[in-house]
C-alpha positions in Angstrom: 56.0 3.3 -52.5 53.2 4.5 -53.3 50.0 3.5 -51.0 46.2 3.9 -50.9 44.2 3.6 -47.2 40.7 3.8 -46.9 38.6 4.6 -43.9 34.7 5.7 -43.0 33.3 2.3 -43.2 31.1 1.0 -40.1 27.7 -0.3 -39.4 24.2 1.7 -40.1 20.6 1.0 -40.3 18.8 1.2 -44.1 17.9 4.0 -45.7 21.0 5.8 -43.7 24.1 7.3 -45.0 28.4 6.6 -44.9 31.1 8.5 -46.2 34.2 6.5 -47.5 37.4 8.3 -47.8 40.7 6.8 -49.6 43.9 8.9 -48.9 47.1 8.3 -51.4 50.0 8.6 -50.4 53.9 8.5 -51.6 55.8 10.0 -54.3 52.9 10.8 -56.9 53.0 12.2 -59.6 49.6 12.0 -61.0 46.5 10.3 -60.2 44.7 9.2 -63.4 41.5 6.7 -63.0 40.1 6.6 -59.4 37.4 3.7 -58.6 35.7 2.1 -55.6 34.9 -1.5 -56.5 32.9 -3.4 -53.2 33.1 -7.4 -52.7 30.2 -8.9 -50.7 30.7 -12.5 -49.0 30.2 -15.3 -51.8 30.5 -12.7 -54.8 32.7 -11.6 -57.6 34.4 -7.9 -56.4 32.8 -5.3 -59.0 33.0 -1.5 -60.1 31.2 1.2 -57.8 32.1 4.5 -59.1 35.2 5.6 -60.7 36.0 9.2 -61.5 38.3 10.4 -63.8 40.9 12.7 -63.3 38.9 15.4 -65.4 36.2 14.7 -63.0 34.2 12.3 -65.1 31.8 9.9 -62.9 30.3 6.4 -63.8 28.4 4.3 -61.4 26.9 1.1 -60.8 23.4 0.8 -62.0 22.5 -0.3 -58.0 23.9 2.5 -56.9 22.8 5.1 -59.1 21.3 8.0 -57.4 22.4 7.2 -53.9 26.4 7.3 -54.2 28.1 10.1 -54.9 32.2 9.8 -55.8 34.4 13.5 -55.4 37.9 13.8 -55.8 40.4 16.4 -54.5 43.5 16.4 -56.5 44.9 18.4 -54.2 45.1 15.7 -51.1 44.8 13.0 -53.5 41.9 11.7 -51.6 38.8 10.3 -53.4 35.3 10.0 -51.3 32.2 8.0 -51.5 29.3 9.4 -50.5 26.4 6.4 -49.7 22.7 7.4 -49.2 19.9 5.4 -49.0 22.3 2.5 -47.7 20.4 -1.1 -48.2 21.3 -4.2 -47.0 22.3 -5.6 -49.8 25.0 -2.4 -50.0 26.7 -4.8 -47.6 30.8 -5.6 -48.7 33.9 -4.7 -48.4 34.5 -1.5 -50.4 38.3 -0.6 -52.1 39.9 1.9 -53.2 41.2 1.6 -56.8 43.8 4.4 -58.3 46.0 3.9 -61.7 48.8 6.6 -60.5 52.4 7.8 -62.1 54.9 8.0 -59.7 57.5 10.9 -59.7 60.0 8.6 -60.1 58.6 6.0 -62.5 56.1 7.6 -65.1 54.5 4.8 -66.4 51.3 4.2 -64.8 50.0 1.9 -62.4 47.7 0.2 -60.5 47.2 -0.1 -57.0 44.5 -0.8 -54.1 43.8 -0.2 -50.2 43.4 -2.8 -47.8 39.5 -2.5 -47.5 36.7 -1.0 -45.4 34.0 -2.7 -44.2 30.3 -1.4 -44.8 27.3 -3.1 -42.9 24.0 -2.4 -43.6 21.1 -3.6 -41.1 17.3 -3.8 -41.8 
């Protein structure tokens, strides 16, 4: 069973900085697409950065320029790095991972539980 936790989240002032970090876990045999998607109280849950597994980055046009997403294939761990946090930054971020498992190769999808980010003015 393959399984994603995330942890880092926490309360900071604006304009300060978090560091999210998603650890998979279980029998993995690749990690293709990895994502952190946020969902703030009252709104839909949307895309923050994914990376590819060739180390391809997208983000979020709100977050441009302040997050930064890295990967390490080795732990299969994928990080978000938020600078210049702002209120409105304020939501639960998730992990998001399409991964083949050693046993089963066709790929799928899964998510962590959730970390919580706050963001005071």
């Amino acid at each position: 069973q393959v399984q994603l936790v995330e942890s880092g989240g926490g309360l900071v002032q604006a304009g300060g900085s978090l560091r999210l970090s998603c650890a998979a876990s279980g029998s993995i045999f690749r990690i293709n697409d990895m994502a952190w998607y946020r969902q703030a109280p009252g709104k839909q849950r949307e895309l923050v950065a994914s990376i590819t597994d060739g180390g391809r980055t997208n983000y979020a046009d709100s977050v441009k320029g302040r997050f930064t997403v890295h990967r390490d294939n080795v732990k299969n761990t994928v990080d978000l790095q938020m600078n210049t946090l702002k209120p409105e930054d304020t939501a639960v971020y998730y992990c998001n991972a399409d991964i083949q498992s050693r046993l089963f190769y066709r790929p799928t999808n899964y998510w962590g539980q959730g970390t919580q980010v706050t963001v005071s003015s």
